[in-house]
Amino acid sequence: MSEPLQQADIDREIAEYGEQTPTPTGHPARDYAPYRSTLLRHPKQPLIAVKDPEAVELSGPVFGATDVTPLDNDLTRQHLGEPLGERITVRGRVLDRSGRPVRGQLVEIWQANASGRYLHQRDDHPAPLDPNFTGVGRCLTGDDGGYVFTTIKPGAYPWRNHRNAWRPAHIHFSLFGSAFTQRLVTQMYFPGDPLFPYDPILQSVTDASARQRLVAEYVHDLSEPEFSLGYRWDIVLDGPAATWMEEGR
């Protein structure tokens, strides 16, 4: 039986990839070795062309302005009691490459709770579930492209990629565009997290400036007195300053 991978093994592999020239798109290799499960699940067959893209929309999810309620973006008010943890407010704008706002964009988030636990049947690590926190929310961007979420700062959590593997605190974001086939998924991180250099998922983005664009900015003026700390995170959909998305650039 082989010895379990240690953090030092992952660190060495991350350093080897870091010495390589980043791809022009900034997208990680689909078989990025330090992130072990990519070796098992990355695409290995040619893409299948969709002959009628509009037909995909007939069976895909749909939404409209009437489906999103004013409380959907406040993850602290979805249950009878208040969730435990550090309350935060995340604000930002969804922009195109020219800095123009993208209006009416469905933005969804999902995250772990303050102890680093997801409300998911396969998340079984020994951290408490919070009965007053589900960890999902959504909103539509306004005329200025703006969005806002009130939530609880997620905790780091173990993910068994290797021995003592921990994911930095992060929030998943989904943007739908005008059709389900345009959906983009990314992650927002928090400034100053000491786990950044040890995380092969974040480090798979080998361009340092692209990694930095995934980190929110703490803005004290966005904090609400005696209520929540404020973060700003703008999402740029394309161009040289684009926010890195899991679908690539």
Tab-separated table of C-alpha atoms in Angstrom:
chain	number	residue	atom	x	y	z
A	1	MET	CA	0.000	0.000	0.000
A	2	SER	CA	1.413	3.389	-1.024
A	3	GLU	CA	2.012	6.078	1.557
A	4	PRO	CA	-0.636	8.856	1.630
A	5	LEU	CA	0.289	12.070	-0.126
A	6	GLN	CA	1.689	14.699	2.227
A	7	GLN	CA	1.396	18.459	1.935
A	8	ALA	CA	5.090	18.565	1.010
A	9	ASP	CA	4.341	16.357	-2.023
A	10	ILE	CA	1.585	18.700	-3.159
A	11	ASP	CA	3.764	21.773	-2.515
A	12	ARG	CA	6.489	20.332	-4.724
A	13	GLU	CA	4.054	19.616	-7.556
A	14	ILE	CA	2.516	23.101	-7.274
A	15	ALA	CA	6.002	24.623	-7.513
A	16	GLU	CA	6.771	22.572	-10.626
A	17	TYR	CA	3.625	23.801	-12.348
A	18	GLY	CA	4.382	27.345	-11.218
A	19	GLU	CA	7.647	27.260	-13.138
A	20	GLN	CA	5.770	26.638	-16.380
A	21	THR	CA	4.594	29.475	-18.626
A	22	PRO	CA	0.901	30.192	-17.957
A	23	THR	CA	-1.454	29.321	-20.783
A	24	PRO	CA	-2.697	32.300	-22.855
A	25	THR	CA	-6.199	31.866	-21.407
A	26	GLY	CA	-4.946	31.550	-17.835
A	27	HIS	CA	-7.041	28.419	-17.499
A	28	PRO	CA	-5.506	25.565	-15.459
A	29	ALA	CA	-4.523	22.298	-17.046
A	30	ARG	CA	-7.527	19.977	-16.974
A	31	ASP	CA	-5.292	17.235	-15.589
A	32	TYR	CA	-3.603	19.469	-12.998
A	33	ALA	CA	-1.865	16.773	-10.944
A	34	PRO	CA	-1.828	18.446	-7.466
A	35	TYR	CA	-5.639	18.529	-7.616
A	36	ARG	CA	-5.914	14.751	-7.674
A	37	SER	CA	-9.526	14.252	-8.751
A	38	THR	CA	-8.949	16.143	-12.027
A	39	LEU	CA	-6.960	13.094	-13.158
A	40	LEU	CA	-10.140	11.020	-12.841
A	41	ARG	CA	-12.859	13.333	-14.092
A	42	HIS	CA	-11.425	15.750	-16.650
A	43	PRO	CA	-12.757	15.322	-20.220
A	44	LYS	CA	-10.816	12.820	-22.304
A	45	GLN	CA	-13.144	12.508	-25.320
A	46	PRO	CA	-13.868	15.047	-28.085
A	47	LEU	CA	-16.599	17.571	-27.366
A	48	ILE	CA	-20.058	16.753	-28.686
A	49	ALA	CA	-21.460	19.487	-30.902
A	50	VAL	CA	-25.008	20.606	-30.099
A	51	LYS	CA	-26.805	20.924	-33.415
A	52	ASP	CA	-29.612	23.078	-32.048
A	53	PRO	CA	-28.416	25.154	-29.070
A	54	GLU	CA	-31.882	26.632	-28.571
A	55	ALA	CA	-33.282	23.132	-27.977
A	56	VAL	CA	-31.132	22.869	-24.842
A	57	GLU	CA	-33.189	25.654	-23.283
A	58	LEU	CA	-36.381	23.577	-23.623
A	59	SER	CA	-35.186	21.135	-20.951
A	60	GLY	CA	-32.829	23.349	-18.920
A	61	PRO	CA	-33.621	25.467	-15.847
A	62	VAL	CA	-35.437	28.741	-16.391
A	63	PHE	CA	-35.960	31.783	-14.205
A	64	GLY	CA	-37.518	35.192	-14.318
A	65	ALA	CA	-37.675	38.315	-12.199
A	66	THR	CA	-40.758	36.982	-10.397
A	67	ASP	CA	-38.831	33.870	-9.259
A	68	VAL	CA	-36.337	35.844	-7.148
A	69	THR	CA	-37.672	37.299	-3.913
A	70	PRO	CA	-36.205	40.215	-1.933
A	71	LEU	CA	-35.084	37.822	0.837
A	72	ASP	CA	-33.238	35.374	-1.411
A	73	ASN	CA	-29.979	37.312	-1.075
A	74	ASP	CA	-29.990	37.332	2.741
A	75	LEU	CA	-28.749	33.939	3.915
A	76	THR	CA	-29.149	34.989	7.561
A	77	ARG	CA	-32.954	35.331	7.352
A	78	GLN	CA	-33.977	32.050	5.739
A	79	HIS	CA	-34.795	30.209	8.983
A	80	LEU	CA	-36.602	30.840	12.264
A	81	GLY	CA	-33.372	31.551	14.136
A	82	GLU	CA	-30.161	33.385	13.324
A	83	PRO	CA	-27.120	31.427	12.099
A	84	LEU	CA	-23.901	31.420	14.098
A	85	GLY	CA	-20.712	32.990	12.799
A	86	GLU	CA	-19.251	36.218	11.516
A	87	ARG	CA	-21.916	38.120	9.578
A	88	ILE	CA	-20.649	39.663	6.327
A	89	THR	CA	-22.071	41.662	3.427
A	90	VAL	CA	-20.611	41.021	-0.030
A	91	ARG	CA	-21.220	43.657	-2.692
A	92	GLY	CA	-19.980	44.016	-6.216
A	93	ARG	CA	-20.835	44.604	-9.841
A	94	VAL	CA	-21.020	42.294	-12.844
A	95	LEU	CA	-19.260	44.029	-15.741
A	96	ASP	CA	-18.297	43.350	-19.338
A	97	ARG	CA	-14.775	43.820	-20.680
A	98	SER	CA	-15.383	47.544	-21.215
A	99	GLY	CA	-16.583	48.122	-17.665
A	100	ARG	CA	-20.236	48.373	-18.654
A	101	PRO	CA	-22.804	46.932	-16.221
A	102	VAL	CA	-24.531	43.640	-16.989
A	103	ARG	CA	-28.138	44.168	-15.888
A	104	GLY	CA	-30.708	41.586	-14.859
A	105	GLN	CA	-28.068	38.901	-14.377
A	106	LEU	CA	-28.994	35.982	-12.120
A	107	VAL	CA	-26.252	35.587	-9.520
A	108	GLU	CA	-26.359	32.532	-7.243
A	109	ILE	CA	-24.074	31.610	-4.359
A	110	TRP	CA	-23.514	28.544	-2.224
A	111	GLN	CA	-21.079	28.004	0.629
A	112	ALA	CA	-20.111	26.146	3.783
A	113	ASN	CA	-21.245	27.390	7.173
A	114	ALA	CA	-19.047	29.073	9.771
A	115	SER	CA	-17.611	25.713	10.872
A	116	GLY	CA	-16.712	24.707	7.336
A	117	ARG	CA	-19.601	22.266	6.861
A	118	TYR	CA	-21.895	22.016	3.834
A	119	LEU	CA	-25.505	20.948	4.112
A	120	HIS	CA	-24.812	17.951	1.891
A	121	GLN	CA	-25.202	14.245	2.609
A	122	ARG	CA	-21.636	13.490	1.471
A	123	ASP	CA	-20.079	16.104	3.761
A	124	ASP	CA	-19.444	14.018	6.850
A	125	HIS	CA	-16.380	15.573	8.454
A	126	PRO	CA	-16.761	16.254	12.219
A	127	ALA	CA	-17.936	19.853	12.188
A	128	PRO	CA	-21.379	20.989	13.368
A	129	LEU	CA	-24.271	21.730	11.054
A	130	ASP	CA	-26.130	24.959	11.736
A	131	PRO	CA	-29.922	24.429	11.730
A	132	ASN	CA	-30.366	28.097	10.842
A	133	PHE	CA	-28.027	28.184	7.849
A	134	THR	CA	-28.595	26.475	4.502
A	135	GLY	CA	-25.819	28.277	2.611
A	136	VAL	CA	-27.541	29.181	-0.670
A	137	GLY	CA	-28.785	32.487	-2.051
A	138	ARG	CA	-29.505	34.387	-5.255
A	139	CYS	CA	-30.293	37.809	-6.631
A	140	LEU	CA	-30.593	39.746	-9.876
A	141	THR	CA	-28.127	42.502	-10.752
A	142	GLY	CA	-29.491	46.035	-10.852
A	143	ASP	CA	-29.209	48.704	-13.526
A	144	ASP	CA	-25.643	49.405	-12.395
A	145	GLY	CA	-24.749	45.695	-12.578
A	146	GLY	CA	-24.674	45.569	-8.786
A	147	TYR	CA	-25.422	42.641	-6.498
A	148	VAL	CA	-25.396	42.243	-2.720
A	149	PHE	CA	-25.509	39.261	-0.354
A	150	THR	CA	-25.737	39.149	3.420
A	151	THR	CA	-24.338	35.905	4.768
A	152	ILE	CA	-22.001	34.262	7.274
A	153	LYS	CA	-18.289	34.038	6.561
A	154	PRO	CA	-17.609	30.379	5.701
A	155	GLY	CA	-15.014	28.354	7.527
A	156	ALA	CA	-12.137	26.371	6.034
A	157	TYR	CA	-12.780	22.665	5.619
A	158	PRO	CA	-10.822	19.437	5.000
A	159	TRP	CA	-11.293	17.837	1.582
A	160	ARG	CA	-9.052	14.735	1.570
A	161	ASN	CA	-7.054	15.529	-1.554
A	162	HIS	CA	-4.001	14.593	0.529
A	163	ARG	CA	-3.143	14.281	4.211
A	164	ASN	CA	-4.114	17.438	6.124
A	165	ALA	CA	-5.646	19.090	3.039
A	166	TRP	CA	-7.743	22.175	3.859
A	167	ARG	CA	-9.617	24.472	1.509
A	168	PRO	CA	-9.409	28.229	2.146
A	169	ALA	CA	-12.688	29.924	3.039
A	170	HIS	CA	-14.589	30.714	-0.146
A	171	ILE	CA	-18.016	31.364	-1.647
A	172	HIS	CA	-19.119	29.751	-4.906
A	173	PHE	CA	-20.697	32.086	-7.473
A	174	SER	CA	-22.822	31.145	-10.479
A	175	LEU	CA	-23.798	33.568	-13.261
A	176	PHE	CA	-26.434	32.504	-15.762
A	177	GLY	CA	-26.267	35.084	-18.557
A	178	SER	CA	-29.405	35.078	-20.698
A	179	ALA	CA	-29.508	31.285	-21.161
A	180	PHE	CA	-28.527	28.159	-19.224
A	181	THR	CA	-25.794	27.347	-21.775
A	182	GLN	CA	-24.071	30.619	-20.835
A	183	ARG	CA	-23.678	29.684	-17.166
A	184	LEU	CA	-20.325	30.519	-15.584
A	185	VAL	CA	-19.097	29.320	-12.186
A	186	THR	CA	-16.300	30.741	-10.052
A	187	GLN	CA	-15.185	31.157	-6.424
A	188	MET	CA	-14.540	34.201	-4.257
A	189	TYR	CA	-11.850	34.078	-1.565
A	190	PHE	CA	-11.079	36.294	1.423
A	191	PRO	CA	-7.977	38.472	1.785
A	192	GLY	CA	-5.017	37.324	3.856
A	193	ASP	CA	-5.997	33.661	4.088
A	194	PRO	CA	-2.919	31.642	5.194
A	195	LEU	CA	-4.173	28.568	3.309
A	196	PHE	CA	-3.742	30.127	-0.154
A	197	PRO	CA	-0.291	28.672	-0.904
A	198	TYR	CA	-1.326	25.172	0.215
A	199	ASP	CA	-4.500	24.883	-1.868
A	200	PRO	CA	-4.022	23.110	-5.219
A	201	ILE	CA	-7.414	24.289	-6.508
A	202	LEU	CA	-6.540	27.975	-6.149
A	203	GLN	CA	-2.926	27.369	-7.176
A	204	SER	CA	-4.090	25.625	-10.366
A	205	VAL	CA	-4.635	29.185	-11.630
A	206	THR	CA	-0.935	29.692	-12.292
A	207	ASP	CA	-1.198	33.362	-13.314
A	208	ALA	CA	-0.720	35.380	-10.103
A	209	SER	CA	-2.802	38.346	-11.287
A	210	ALA	CA	-5.692	36.030	-12.230
A	211	ARG	CA	-5.519	34.412	-8.776
A	212	GLN	CA	-5.620	37.810	-7.124
A	213	ARG	CA	-8.796	38.713	-9.028
A	214	LEU	CA	-10.509	35.853	-7.177
A	215	VAL	CA	-9.840	37.515	-3.794
A	216	ALA	CA	-12.388	39.982	-2.449
A	217	GLU	CA	-11.368	43.315	-0.948
A	218	TYR	CA	-12.313	44.263	2.590
A	219	VAL	CA	-13.847	47.757	2.403
A	220	HIS	CA	-14.468	49.281	5.805
A	221	ASP	CA	-17.001	51.794	4.467
A	222	LEU	CA	-19.103	48.866	3.237
A	223	SER	CA	-19.284	47.411	6.745
A	224	GLU	CA	-22.599	48.038	8.490
A	225	PRO	CA	-22.143	49.377	12.036
A	226	GLU	CA	-22.825	46.767	14.714
A	227	PHE	CA	-24.103	44.361	12.043
A	228	SER	CA	-21.648	43.044	9.417
A	229	LEU	CA	-18.207	43.408	7.849
A	230	GLY	CA	-18.167	44.542	4.228
A	231	TYR	CA	-16.389	43.044	1.213
A	232	ARG	CA	-16.339	44.116	-2.413
A	233	TRP	CA	-15.863	41.704	-5.295
A	234	ASP	CA	-16.498	42.791	-8.870
A	235	ILE	CA	-16.935	40.131	-11.553
A	236	VAL	CA	-15.612	40.914	-15.046
A	237	LEU	CA	-17.023	38.525	-17.629
A	238	ASP	CA	-14.399	38.770	-20.377
A	239	GLY	CA	-11.342	40.593	-21.628
A	240	PRO	CA	-7.817	40.854	-20.168
A	241	ALA	CA	-9.124	41.722	-16.676
A	242	ALA	CA	-11.698	38.926	-16.622
A	243	THR	CA	-12.510	37.076	-13.428
A	244	TRP	CA	-11.317	33.480	-13.817
A	245	MET	CA	-14.213	31.057	-14.263
A	246	GLU	CA	-14.248	27.287	-13.965
A	247	GLU	CA	-15.440	27.082	-17.567
A	248	GLY	CA	-12.230	28.764	-18.735
A	249	ARG	CA	-11.403	31.867	-20.689
